[in-house]
Amino acid sequence: MSSTEIRRTALDALHRSLGATMTDFAGWDMPLRYGSERDEHNAVRTKAGLFDLSHMGEITVTGPQAAALLNFALVGDIASVGVGRARYTMICRADGGILDDLIVYRLAETEYMVVANASNAQVVLDALTERAEGFDAQVRDDRDAYALIAVQGPNSPAIVKALSPRVSTSLDPGGAPIADLDGLRYYAGLPGTVAGVPALIARTGYTGEDGFELFVKPEHAVELWQALTKAGEGAGLVPCGLSCRDTLRLEAGMPLYGHELSTSLTPFDAGLGRVVKFEKEGDFVGREALAEAAGRAAQNPPRVLVGLVAEGRRVPRAGYAVVAGGEVIGEVTSGAPSPTLGKPIAMAYVDAAHAAPGTPGVGVDIRGSHEPYEVVALPFYKRRK
């Protein structure tokens, strides 16, 4: 396959049969929307939405030194993650710049699955492969081994539970104990079956709602999608595209690589220094540069990621300048109309002096007009537990 050839997920024909508007996203032909973006967004907030996320990049790391390799290659303490649990972390360059943000699942004592963003999957694979030199561990490209379907929203537990009342609490094949789906905690991933299909059932999510990610073989994807659709008929489940996924994650204050995160920022610049674990055993790529970045951030706070809520109706977009008193004080990283708030919102990096919620006189330069915005704490939306 040539590098310019568009990739299609196992659900491609199904999306087209549903009338989806398709778009090229990171080299994949993906559903942008099926009908109304607002309706899809609101369904996830109030009922449930069904997403094809098969474009995400799965990389398996196995071997006696798999944990040691990941501790060296990533900024987090991956060795301390228990079997069946997951951790949000990052992979950085030697200069501390963020290559990608990741979720790492520990599937067994010596087996991990690293899930990278679609746009960075090859970069992450190459970096892990290079960093594996000298470790007794293997890095495997499993992007073609999985389809990924997500069910998100307050009704998602009931829908998935109807098809998968029980999941294994262990990878031990010798009659391991089992627990019902309610016992699957946030940031966990365990094997089970959904509608008779073997799956890794994860509870991580990127919408601000409760929900599940189901990693299955591509040949089972259509069967599983159809079973979930049928199970969700009475629960308001609708298929959802990437457009509403973006507004959902924006309301939830979740960063998107290429917008809030990039190689020009360290985790400390992004306000996510907590993911860097200096106390873990051994060296890791970027340690020295990140220690310096942490020191700089403590002495001279970098720009702070804040929320902005419009007083008017004009929508800010990534790259627009944030202004105060005639001076540029920051830059919008993501912006869109918020269906939940009923107003345009944005995330932006702004100078620390203007980052406090309610700071007066802040605006966004939208095509030469300084539109007034209120500085608020992130996230814009938080679900009730």
Coordinates of C-alpha atoms in Angstrom, one line a residue:
M1 CA 0.0 0.0 0.0
S2 CA 1.4 3.4 -0.9
S3 CA 1.7 6.0 1.8
T4 CA -0.8 8.3 0.0
E5 CA -3.5 5.6 -0.4
I6 CA -6.5 6.3 1.8
R7 CA -7.2 3.6 4.4
R8 CA -10.6 2.3 5.1
T9 CA -11.9 0.7 8.3
A10 CA -13.8 -2.6 8.4
L11 CA -17.0 -0.6 8.9
D12 CA -16.5 1.5 5.7
A13 CA -19.4 0.0 3.7
L14 CA -21.7 0.2 6.7
H15 CA -21.0 3.9 7.2
R16 CA -21.8 4.6 3.6
S17 CA -25.0 2.6 3.9
L18 CA -26.0 4.9 6.8
G19 CA -25.4 8.0 4.6
A20 CA -22.3 9.2 6.5
T21 CA -20.4 12.2 5.2
M22 CA -16.9 10.8 4.9
T23 CA -13.6 12.7 5.3
D24 CA -9.9 12.1 5.1
F25 CA -8.5 12.0 8.7
A26 CA -4.9 11.1 9.2
G27 CA -5.0 9.1 6.0
W28 CA -8.1 7.2 6.9
D29 CA -11.6 7.6 5.3
M30 CA -13.7 8.3 8.4
P31 CA -17.3 9.3 9.1
L32 CA -17.5 13.0 9.9
R33 CA -21.2 12.9 10.6
Y34 CA -24.3 10.9 9.7
G35 CA -26.9 13.7 10.0
S36 CA -26.9 16.6 12.4
E37 CA -23.6 17.1 14.4
R38 CA -25.7 18.8 17.1
D39 CA -28.1 15.8 17.4
E40 CA -25.2 13.3 17.6
H41 CA -23.4 15.5 20.2
N42 CA -26.6 15.7 22.3
A43 CA -27.3 12.0 22.0
V44 CA -23.9 11.3 23.7
R45 CA -24.5 13.8 26.4
T46 CA -28.1 12.5 27.2
K47 CA -28.3 8.9 25.8
A48 CA -25.6 7.2 23.9
G49 CA -23.5 7.4 20.7
L50 CA -21.7 4.7 18.7
F51 CA -18.3 5.6 17.2
D52 CA -15.9 3.8 14.8
L53 CA -12.4 4.6 16.1
S54 CA -10.5 2.0 14.1
H55 CA -8.1 4.6 12.8
M56 CA -6.3 4.7 16.2
G57 CA -2.9 3.0 16.3
E58 CA -2.4 -0.1 18.4
I59 CA 1.1 -1.2 19.1
T60 CA 1.8 -4.3 21.2
V61 CA 4.9 -4.6 23.4
T62 CA 5.8 -8.0 24.8
G63 CA 8.7 -9.8 26.5
P64 CA 10.5 -10.1 29.8
Q65 CA 11.6 -6.4 29.6
A66 CA 8.4 -4.9 28.2
A67 CA 7.8 -2.9 31.3
A68 CA 11.4 -1.7 31.5
L69 CA 11.3 -0.7 27.8
L70 CA 8.1 1.3 28.2
N71 CA 9.5 3.0 31.4
F72 CA 12.5 4.1 29.3
A73 CA 10.6 5.1 26.2
L74 CA 7.7 6.9 27.8
V75 CA 7.5 9.6 30.6
G76 CA 5.1 7.6 32.8
D77 CA 5.7 4.8 35.3
I78 CA 4.3 2.0 33.2
A79 CA 5.9 -0.8 35.3
S80 CA 3.5 0.2 38.2
V81 CA 0.4 -0.3 36.1
G82 CA -1.5 -3.5 37.3
V83 CA -2.7 -6.2 34.9
G84 CA -6.1 -5.1 33.5
R85 CA -5.4 -1.4 34.1
A86 CA -4.6 1.5 31.8
R87 CA -2.6 4.7 32.1
Y88 CA -2.6 8.0 30.2
T89 CA 0.9 9.0 29.4
M90 CA 3.1 10.6 26.7
I91 CA 6.1 9.8 24.6
C92 CA 8.6 12.7 24.2
R93 CA 11.6 13.5 22.2
A94 CA 15.0 13.9 23.9
D95 CA 14.5 17.6 24.0
G96 CA 11.2 17.1 25.9
G97 CA 8.8 17.9 23.0
I98 CA 5.7 15.8 23.0
L99 CA 5.6 13.2 20.2
D100 CA 2.2 12.0 21.2
D101 CA -0.2 11.4 24.1
L102 CA -1.0 7.7 24.6
I103 CA -3.1 5.2 26.6
V104 CA -1.2 2.1 27.6
Y105 CA -3.1 -1.0 28.7
R106 CA -1.4 -3.8 30.6
L107 CA -2.9 -6.9 29.2
A108 CA -0.7 -9.5 31.0
E109 CA 2.4 -9.6 33.1
T110 CA 4.7 -9.1 30.1
E111 CA 2.2 -7.8 27.5
Y112 CA 1.1 -4.2 26.9
M113 CA -1.0 -2.4 24.3
V114 CA 0.0 1.1 23.4
V115 CA -2.8 3.1 21.7
A116 CA -1.5 6.1 19.7
N117 CA -3.3 8.9 17.9
A118 CA -3.9 8.0 14.2
S119 CA -1.8 10.9 12.9
N120 CA 1.2 9.8 15.1
A121 CA 0.9 6.0 15.0
Q122 CA 3.9 5.5 12.7
V123 CA 6.0 8.1 14.6
V124 CA 5.3 6.3 17.9
L125 CA 5.9 2.8 16.3
D126 CA 9.2 4.0 14.9
A127 CA 10.3 5.6 18.2
L128 CA 9.4 2.5 20.3
T129 CA 11.2 0.3 17.8
E130 CA 14.3 2.4 18.0
R131 CA 14.1 2.7 21.8
A132 CA 13.7 -1.1 22.2
E133 CA 17.3 -1.7 21.2
G134 CA 19.1 -3.5 24.0
F135 CA 15.9 -4.6 25.8
D136 CA 14.5 -8.1 25.8
A137 CA 11.2 -7.0 24.4
Q138 CA 9.4 -6.9 21.1
V139 CA 7.4 -4.1 19.5
R140 CA 4.7 -5.2 17.1
D141 CA 2.6 -3.1 14.8
D142 CA -1.0 -4.3 15.4
R143 CA -2.9 -1.5 13.6
D144 CA -4.4 -4.0 11.2
A145 CA -5.2 -6.5 14.0
Y146 CA -7.9 -4.5 15.6
A147 CA -11.1 -2.7 14.8
L148 CA -12.2 -0.2 17.6
I149 CA -15.8 0.6 18.4
A150 CA -16.7 3.0 21.2
V151 CA -20.1 3.4 23.0
Q152 CA -20.3 6.6 24.9
G153 CA -23.0 8.3 27.0
P154 CA -25.1 7.8 30.1
N155 CA -26.9 4.8 28.6
S156 CA -23.8 3.1 27.4
P157 CA -23.3 0.8 30.4
A158 CA -26.8 -0.7 30.0
I159 CA -26.3 -1.2 26.3
V160 CA -23.0 -3.0 26.6
K161 CA -24.1 -4.9 29.7
A162 CA -27.1 -6.3 27.8
L163 CA -24.6 -7.9 25.4
S164 CA -21.8 -8.7 27.8
P165 CA -23.0 -9.3 31.3
R166 CA -19.7 -10.6 32.5
V167 CA -16.0 -9.9 31.8
S168 CA -12.9 -11.8 33.0
T169 CA -10.9 -10.2 35.9
S170 CA -7.8 -12.0 34.8
L171 CA -6.1 -13.2 31.7
D172 CA -5.4 -16.6 33.3
P173 CA -7.1 -19.1 31.1
G174 CA -7.4 -21.6 33.9
G175 CA -10.9 -20.8 35.1
A176 CA -10.3 -17.3 36.3
P177 CA -12.9 -15.5 38.5
I178 CA -15.3 -13.2 36.7
A179 CA -17.1 -10.1 37.7
D180 CA -19.9 -8.2 36.0
L181 CA -19.3 -5.1 33.8
D182 CA -20.2 -2.7 36.6
G183 CA -16.9 -3.7 38.3
L184 CA -14.9 -2.4 35.3
R185 CA -13.3 0.8 36.6
Y186 CA -12.4 3.9 34.7
Y187 CA -9.0 3.4 33.0
A188 CA -9.2 -0.4 33.0
G189 CA -9.3 -2.9 30.2
L190 CA -10.2 -6.6 30.5
P191 CA -11.0 -9.4 28.1
G192 CA -14.6 -10.5 27.6
T193 CA -17.2 -11.1 24.9
V194 CA -19.8 -8.6 23.6
A195 CA -22.6 -10.1 21.5
G196 CA -20.6 -13.3 21.4
V197 CA -17.6 -11.5 19.9
P198 CA -14.2 -11.8 21.8
A199 CA -13.2 -8.2 22.8
L200 CA -10.9 -6.2 25.0
I201 CA -13.4 -4.2 26.9
A202 CA -11.9 -0.8 28.0
R203 CA -13.4 2.0 30.0
T204 CA -11.4 5.1 29.0
G205 CA -13.3 7.4 26.7
Y206 CA -12.7 10.9 25.1
T207 CA -16.1 12.5 25.4
G208 CA -16.5 13.4 29.1
E209 CA -19.2 10.7 29.5
D210 CA -19.1 7.2 30.8
G211 CA -18.5 4.6 28.1
F212 CA -16.6 1.7 26.7
E213 CA -14.0 1.0 23.9
L214 CA -14.3 -2.4 22.3
F215 CA -11.1 -3.7 20.6
V216 CA -12.1 -6.6 18.3
K217 CA -10.8 -8.4 15.2
P218 CA -11.7 -6.4 12.1
E219 CA -13.8 -9.4 10.7
H220 CA -16.1 -9.1 13.8
A221 CA -16.6 -5.3 13.5
V222 CA -19.8 -5.2 11.4
E223 CA -21.4 -8.0 13.5
L224 CA -20.6 -6.1 16.7
W225 CA -21.8 -2.7 15.4
Q226 CA -25.1 -4.2 14.3
A227 CA -25.6 -5.9 17.6
L228 CA -24.9 -2.7 19.5
T229 CA -27.2 -0.8 17.3
K230 CA -30.0 -3.3 17.9
A231 CA -29.3 -3.3 21.7
G232 CA -29.4 0.5 21.8
E233 CA -32.7 0.9 19.9
G234 CA -34.7 1.7 23.0
A235 CA -31.9 3.6 24.7
G236 CA -31.5 6.4 22.1
L237 CA -28.2 5.1 20.6
V238 CA -27.2 6.8 17.4
P239 CA -24.1 6.5 15.2
C240 CA -21.7 9.4 15.7
G241 CA -18.9 10.9 13.6
L242 CA -15.6 12.6 14.3
S243 CA -17.2 16.1 14.2
C244 CA -19.2 15.6 17.4
R245 CA -16.4 13.7 19.0
D246 CA -14.4 16.9 18.7
T247 CA -17.0 19.1 20.3
L248 CA -17.5 16.6 23.0
R249 CA -13.8 16.4 23.9
L250 CA -13.6 20.2 23.7
E251 CA -16.4 20.7 26.2
A252 CA -14.7 18.1 28.4
G253 CA -11.4 20.1 28.2
M254 CA -9.5 17.1 26.8
P255 CA -6.3 17.9 24.7
L256 CA -6.0 17.0 21.0
Y257 CA -2.6 16.4 19.5
G258 CA -1.8 19.0 16.9
H259 CA -3.9 21.5 18.8
E260 CA -3.2 21.5 22.6
L261 CA -0.1 19.2 22.3
S262 CA 2.8 19.3 19.9
T263 CA 6.6 18.8 19.6
S264 CA 7.1 22.5 20.4
L265 CA 5.6 21.9 23.9
T266 CA 6.8 19.9 26.8
P267 CA 4.2 18.3 29.1
F268 CA 5.0 21.1 31.6
D269 CA 4.2 23.7 29.0
A270 CA 0.9 22.0 28.4
G271 CA 0.0 22.0 32.1
L272 CA 0.3 18.2 32.1
G273 CA 3.6 17.8 34.0
R274 CA 1.9 15.4 36.3
V275 CA 2.3 12.6 33.7
V276 CA 6.1 12.9 34.0
K277 CA 7.3 10.5 36.7
F278 CA 10.9 11.5 37.7
E279 CA 10.7 9.2 40.7
K280 CA 10.5 6.0 38.6
E281 CA 13.4 3.6 38.4
G282 CA 16.0 4.2 35.7
D283 CA 16.6 6.7 33.0
F284 CA 14.0 7.7 30.4
V285 CA 14.1 9.5 27.1
G286 CA 13.8 13.3 27.7
R287 CA 14.5 13.1 31.5
E288 CA 17.2 15.8 31.5
A289 CA 15.3 18.2 29.3
L290 CA 12.0 17.6 31.2
A291 CA 13.7 18.3 34.5
E292 CA 14.9 21.6 33.1
A293 CA 11.4 22.3 31.8
A294 CA 9.9 21.6 35.2
G295 CA 12.4 24.0 36.8
R296 CA 11.5 26.7 34.3
A297 CA 7.8 26.2 34.8
A298 CA 8.2 26.6 38.6
Q299 CA 10.3 29.8 38.3
N300 CA 8.5 31.4 35.3
P301 CA 5.1 29.9 34.7
P302 CA 4.5 29.2 31.0
R303 CA 1.3 30.1 29.3
V304 CA -1.7 28.4 30.8
L305 CA -4.4 26.4 29.0
V306 CA -7.7 28.0 29.8
G307 CA -11.3 27.9 28.7
L308 CA -12.9 30.8 26.8
V309 CA -16.6 31.4 26.5
A310 CA -18.0 33.8 24.0
E311 CA -20.2 36.7 25.0
G312 CA -21.3 37.0 21.3
R313 CA -22.0 34.4 18.6
R314 CA -18.7 34.5 16.6
V315 CA -16.8 31.2 16.7
P316 CA -13.0 31.3 17.5
R317 CA -10.7 28.9 15.5
A318 CA -7.3 27.4 16.2
G319 CA -4.5 30.0 15.6
Y320 CA -6.6 33.1 16.4
A321 CA -4.9 35.5 18.8
V322 CA -6.2 36.1 22.3
V323 CA -5.9 39.7 23.2
A324 CA -6.1 42.1 26.2
G325 CA -5.4 45.8 26.4
G326 CA -4.4 45.9 22.8
E327 CA -1.7 43.2 23.3
V328 CA -1.6 39.6 22.2
I329 CA -1.6 37.5 25.3
G330 CA -2.2 34.0 23.9
E331 CA -3.5 31.8 21.1
V332 CA -6.6 29.7 20.6
T333 CA -5.8 26.0 20.2
S334 CA -9.4 24.7 19.6
G335 CA -12.7 26.4 19.1
A336 CA -16.3 25.5 18.2
P337 CA -19.9 26.2 19.0
S338 CA -20.8 24.3 22.2
P339 CA -24.2 22.5 21.9
T340 CA -24.3 21.9 25.7
L341 CA -23.5 25.6 26.6
G342 CA -25.3 27.1 23.6
K343 CA -22.3 29.4 23.0
P344 CA -19.0 29.4 21.1
I345 CA -16.2 28.1 23.3
A346 CA -12.4 27.7 22.9
M347 CA -9.3 26.4 24.6
A348 CA -6.3 28.7 24.5
Y349 CA -2.9 29.1 25.9
V350 CA -2.7 32.5 27.6
D351 CA -0.1 34.4 29.6
A352 CA -0.3 33.4 33.3
A353 CA -1.2 36.9 34.3
H354 CA -4.5 36.6 32.3
A355 CA -5.3 33.0 33.2
A356 CA -7.4 33.4 36.3
P357 CA -11.2 32.7 35.7
G358 CA -13.0 36.0 35.3
T359 CA -10.0 38.0 34.2
P360 CA -11.5 41.2 32.7
G361 CA -10.8 42.6 29.2
V362 CA -9.9 39.4 27.4
G363 CA -11.0 38.9 23.8
V364 CA -10.2 36.9 20.7
D365 CA -9.1 38.6 17.5
I366 CA -11.6 37.3 14.9
R367 CA -10.7 38.7 11.5
G368 CA -9.6 42.0 13.0
S369 CA -12.5 42.4 15.4
H370 CA -11.7 41.9 19.1
E371 CA -14.6 39.8 20.4
P372 CA -15.2 39.7 24.2
Y373 CA -14.6 36.3 25.9
E374 CA -14.9 35.2 29.5
V375 CA -11.9 33.2 30.9
V376 CA -13.1 30.1 32.7
A377 CA -11.6 27.1 34.3
L378 CA -11.5 23.8 32.3
P379 CA -13.4 21.7 31.7
F380 CA -16.5 23.5 30.4
Y381 CA -18.6 20.4 31.1
K382 CA -18.4 17.8 33.8
R383 CA -20.8 14.9 34.0
R384 CA -22.7 14.2 37.2
K385 CA -21.5 10.9 38.6

